[in-house]
Amino acid sequence: MTVELFGHPFSSYTWKALIPLYEMDTSFTFRMLGPDNQENGDVFAAYWPAGKFPLLVDDGLVIPESSIIVEHVAPHFVPEEREAARETRLLDRVFDNQVMANVQAIVAEHLPFITPTPDEGRIARARAALDAIYPWLDDRLDGRHWAAGDAFTLADCAAAPALFYADWVHPIPEALGALRVYRQRVLARPSVARAIDEARPYRHLFPLGAPDRD
Ligand SMILES: N[C@@H](CCC(=O)N[C@@H](CS)C(=O)NCC(=O)O)C(=O)O
């Protein structure tokens, strides 16, 4: 069996796919995307015209979309029991769509090659959306060890990169203790810590400037 992951070590959604691979101790080849890896980029583009990474190729089976990759690599990361599965999937969607999407919007407005003039309205709307979802997450996670309950799941794979970068671009308020404590806990998980460490050499690329922490 050959498993290949196309992505970039500094990319949030690549982390989301790396976490289950590290959790399962899956042997795989990392195919880095970037200007120095034209061949990987060409193969990736042929596999997935949407151009969004990560992309997993498992013995010829091509799997885009990080949530689907997580479920493929670690099927038990979506619990079998119906209510637990719904909560896990809900948090996965919330971390992607309400947290990470707003982080990406703010970051995109700071990339001159995408937006020569930052759209301050878009940035303000994204910040307001983060302000709205942080207290909801704080309430939801209060009393839980992992995002969806006692077990480490798909929701944690989504939460780790989303909260890592969210706190950089729009800090989680001190008052939201449950969310802040959870962030520290999930970042300390060995699979997550490994992804964070592998991305350290690329921190200078962060367009808003990486803070001297984490
Ligand atoms: N829904 C996708 C989102 C992936 C995504 O947004 N990836 C970013 C990198 S973190 C990307 O491909 N950016 C390059 C682009 O949009 O062209 C997933 O979950 O895999």
Coordinates of C-alpha atoms and ligand atoms in Angstrom, one line a residue:
M1 CA 0.0 0.0 0.0
T2 CA 1.4 3.4 -0.9
V3 CA 0.0 6.5 0.7
E4 CA 0.9 10.0 -0.5
L5 CA -0.2 13.3 1.0
F6 CA 0.0 16.5 -1.1
G7 CA 0.2 19.7 1.0
H8 CA 2.4 22.2 2.7
P9 CA 3.7 22.0 6.3
F10 CA 2.4 25.5 7.1
S11 CA -1.1 25.0 5.8
S12 CA -3.8 24.6 8.3
Y13 CA -5.8 22.0 6.4
T14 CA -2.7 20.0 5.7
W15 CA -2.3 19.8 9.5
K16 CA -5.8 18.5 9.7
A17 CA -4.8 15.6 7.4
L18 CA -1.4 15.0 9.1
I19 CA -2.9 14.7 12.6
P20 CA -4.7 11.4 11.9
L21 CA -1.8 10.1 9.8
Y22 CA 0.5 10.7 12.9
E23 CA -2.2 9.3 15.3
M24 CA -2.4 6.1 13.3
D25 CA 1.3 5.9 12.7
T26 CA 0.5 5.5 9.0
S27 CA 3.5 5.3 6.7
F28 CA 3.2 7.8 3.9
T29 CA 5.1 10.1 1.5
F30 CA 4.7 13.8 2.0
R31 CA 4.6 15.6 -1.4
M32 CA 5.3 19.2 -0.7
L33 CA 3.6 21.8 -2.8
G34 CA 5.3 25.0 -3.6
P35 CA 7.5 26.8 -6.2
D36 CA 10.4 24.5 -5.6
N37 CA 8.3 21.3 -6.2
Q38 CA 6.9 21.8 -9.7
E39 CA 6.5 18.1 -10.3
N40 CA 4.4 17.6 -7.2
G41 CA 2.3 20.6 -8.2
D42 CA 1.7 19.1 -11.7
V43 CA 0.7 15.7 -10.4
F44 CA -1.5 17.4 -7.8
A45 CA -3.2 19.6 -10.4
A46 CA -3.9 16.6 -12.6
Y47 CA -5.6 14.8 -9.6
W48 CA -7.6 17.7 -8.3
P49 CA -8.6 20.7 -10.4
A50 CA -10.1 22.5 -7.5
G51 CA -6.5 23.1 -6.4
K52 CA -7.2 23.0 -2.7
F53 CA -4.9 21.0 -0.5
P54 CA -4.4 18.6 1.3
L55 CA -5.0 15.7 -1.1
L56 CA -4.5 12.1 -0.2
V57 CA -3.8 9.3 -2.7
D58 CA -4.1 5.9 -1.2
D59 CA -3.1 3.1 -3.6
G60 CA -4.6 5.1 -6.5
L61 CA -7.7 6.2 -4.6
V62 CA -7.7 10.0 -4.8
I63 CA -9.2 11.7 -1.8
P64 CA -9.6 15.5 -1.5
E65 CA -11.2 17.4 1.4
S66 CA -9.6 17.2 4.8
S67 CA -12.6 15.8 6.7
I68 CA -12.9 13.0 4.2
I69 CA -9.2 12.3 4.5
V70 CA -9.5 12.2 8.3
E71 CA -12.3 9.7 8.1
H72 CA -10.5 7.6 5.6
V73 CA -7.3 7.4 7.6
A74 CA -8.9 7.1 11.1
P75 CA -12.5 5.8 10.6
H76 CA -13.1 5.7 14.4
F77 CA -12.5 9.5 14.6
V78 CA -16.2 9.7 13.7
P79 CA -18.0 7.7 16.5
E80 CA -20.5 5.1 15.5
E81 CA -23.1 6.2 18.0
R82 CA -25.5 8.6 16.2
E83 CA -25.6 11.5 18.7
A84 CA -21.8 11.4 19.2
A85 CA -21.3 11.3 15.4
R86 CA -23.6 14.3 14.9
E87 CA -21.8 16.3 17.6
T88 CA -18.4 15.4 16.1
R89 CA -19.5 16.4 12.6
L90 CA -21.1 19.6 13.8
L91 CA -17.9 20.7 15.5
D92 CA -15.9 19.7 12.5
R93 CA -18.1 22.0 10.3
V94 CA -18.0 24.8 12.8
F95 CA -14.2 24.8 13.1
D96 CA -13.9 24.8 9.3
N97 CA -16.7 27.1 8.3
Q98 CA -17.0 29.5 11.2
V99 CA -13.4 29.6 12.5
M100 CA -11.0 28.7 9.7
A101 CA -12.9 30.3 6.9
N102 CA -12.8 33.6 8.7
V103 CA -9.1 33.2 9.6
Q104 CA -8.4 32.5 5.9
A105 CA -10.5 35.6 4.9
I106 CA -8.4 37.8 7.2
V107 CA -5.1 36.3 6.0
A108 CA -6.1 36.6 2.4
E109 CA -6.6 40.4 2.9
H110 CA -3.0 40.6 4.0
L111 CA -1.5 38.9 0.9
P112 CA -0.6 41.6 -1.5
F113 CA -0.5 39.1 -4.5
I114 CA -4.2 38.2 -3.8
T115 CA -5.4 41.6 -2.7
P116 CA -3.2 44.7 -3.4
T117 CA -5.6 46.8 -1.3
P118 CA -6.9 45.1 1.9
D119 CA -10.7 45.1 2.1
E120 CA -11.2 46.5 5.6
G121 CA -14.9 45.6 5.5
R122 CA -14.2 42.0 4.8
I123 CA -11.6 41.9 7.6
A124 CA -14.1 43.5 10.0
R125 CA -16.9 41.0 9.1
A126 CA -14.5 38.1 9.6
R127 CA -13.4 39.5 13.0
A128 CA -17.0 40.0 14.0
A129 CA -17.8 36.4 13.0
L130 CA -15.0 35.1 15.2
D131 CA -16.2 37.3 18.0
A132 CA -19.6 35.6 17.6
I133 CA -18.4 32.0 17.5
Y134 CA -15.7 32.1 20.2
P135 CA -18.3 32.3 23.1
W136 CA -20.4 29.6 21.5
L137 CA -17.4 27.3 21.3
D138 CA -16.4 28.2 24.9
D139 CA -19.8 27.2 26.1
R140 CA -19.9 24.0 24.0
L141 CA -16.4 22.8 25.1
D142 CA -16.8 23.7 28.8
G143 CA -16.4 20.5 30.8
R144 CA -15.1 18.5 27.9
H145 CA -11.7 17.0 27.5
W146 CA -11.7 16.9 23.7
A147 CA -13.9 18.9 21.4
A148 CA -16.8 16.5 21.1
G149 CA -16.4 14.7 24.4
D150 CA -14.1 12.2 26.0
A151 CA -12.6 10.8 22.8
F152 CA -10.2 12.5 20.4
T153 CA -12.1 12.8 17.1
L154 CA -12.4 14.4 13.7
A155 CA -13.6 17.5 15.6
D156 CA -10.2 17.8 17.3
C157 CA -8.4 17.4 13.9
A158 CA -10.3 20.4 12.7
A159 CA -10.1 22.3 15.9
A160 CA -6.3 22.2 16.3
P161 CA -5.2 24.1 13.2
A162 CA -8.3 26.4 13.3
L163 CA -7.7 27.5 16.9
F164 CA -3.9 27.7 16.4
Y165 CA -4.2 30.3 13.7
A166 CA -7.4 31.9 14.9
D167 CA -5.7 33.0 18.2
W168 CA -2.9 34.4 16.1
V169 CA -5.1 36.6 13.9
H170 CA -7.9 37.4 16.4
P171 CA -6.9 36.4 20.0
I172 CA -9.4 34.4 22.0
P173 CA -10.4 36.7 24.9
E174 CA -9.1 35.8 28.4
A175 CA -12.6 35.5 29.7
L176 CA -13.2 32.4 27.5
G177 CA -11.3 30.1 29.7
A178 CA -12.7 26.8 28.5
L179 CA -11.8 27.6 24.9
R180 CA -8.3 28.8 25.8
V181 CA -7.6 25.8 28.0
Y182 CA -8.8 23.4 25.3
R183 CA -6.6 25.1 22.7
Q184 CA -3.5 24.5 24.8
R185 CA -4.6 20.9 25.4
V186 CA -5.1 20.1 21.8
L187 CA -1.9 21.8 20.7
A188 CA 0.0 19.7 23.2
R189 CA -1.3 16.4 21.8
P190 CA 1.8 14.7 20.3
S191 CA 0.4 14.4 16.7
V192 CA -0.6 18.1 16.7
A193 CA 2.7 19.2 18.4
R194 CA 4.6 17.4 15.6
A195 CA 2.7 19.2 12.9
I196 CA 3.3 22.5 14.7
D197 CA 7.0 21.8 15.0
E198 CA 7.4 20.8 11.3
A199 CA 5.8 24.1 10.4
R200 CA 8.1 26.2 12.5
P201 CA 10.7 26.9 9.7
Y202 CA 7.9 28.5 7.7
R203 CA 6.6 30.9 10.3
H204 CA 8.2 33.9 8.6
L205 CA 5.7 33.3 5.7
F206 CA 2.8 34.3 8.0
P207 CA 1.5 37.5 6.4
L208 CA 0.3 39.1 9.7
G209 CA 3.6 38.3 11.4
A210 CA 3.8 35.2 13.6
P211 CA 3.7 36.0 17.4
D212 CA 6.6 34.7 19.5
R213 CA 4.6 31.9 21.1
D214 CA 3.1 28.4 20.5
Ligands
LIG1 N1 -12.4 22.3 2.2 C1 -11.0 22.1 2.0 C2 -10.2 23.4 2.2 C3 -8.8 23.3 1.9 C4 -8.1 24.7 1.8 O1 -8.7 25.8 1.9 N2 -6.7 24.6 1.7 C5 -5.9 25.8 1.5 C6 -4.6 25.6 2.2 S1 -4.7 25.6 3.9 C7 -5.6 25.9 0.0 O2 -5.7 25.0 -0.7 N3 -5.3 27.2 -0.4 C8 -4.8 27.4 -1.8 C9 -5.9 27.9 -2.7 O3 -7.0 28.2 -2.2 O4 -5.6 28.1 -3.9 C10 -10.5 21.0 2.9 O5 -11.0 20.8 4.0 O6 -9.5 20.3 2.5

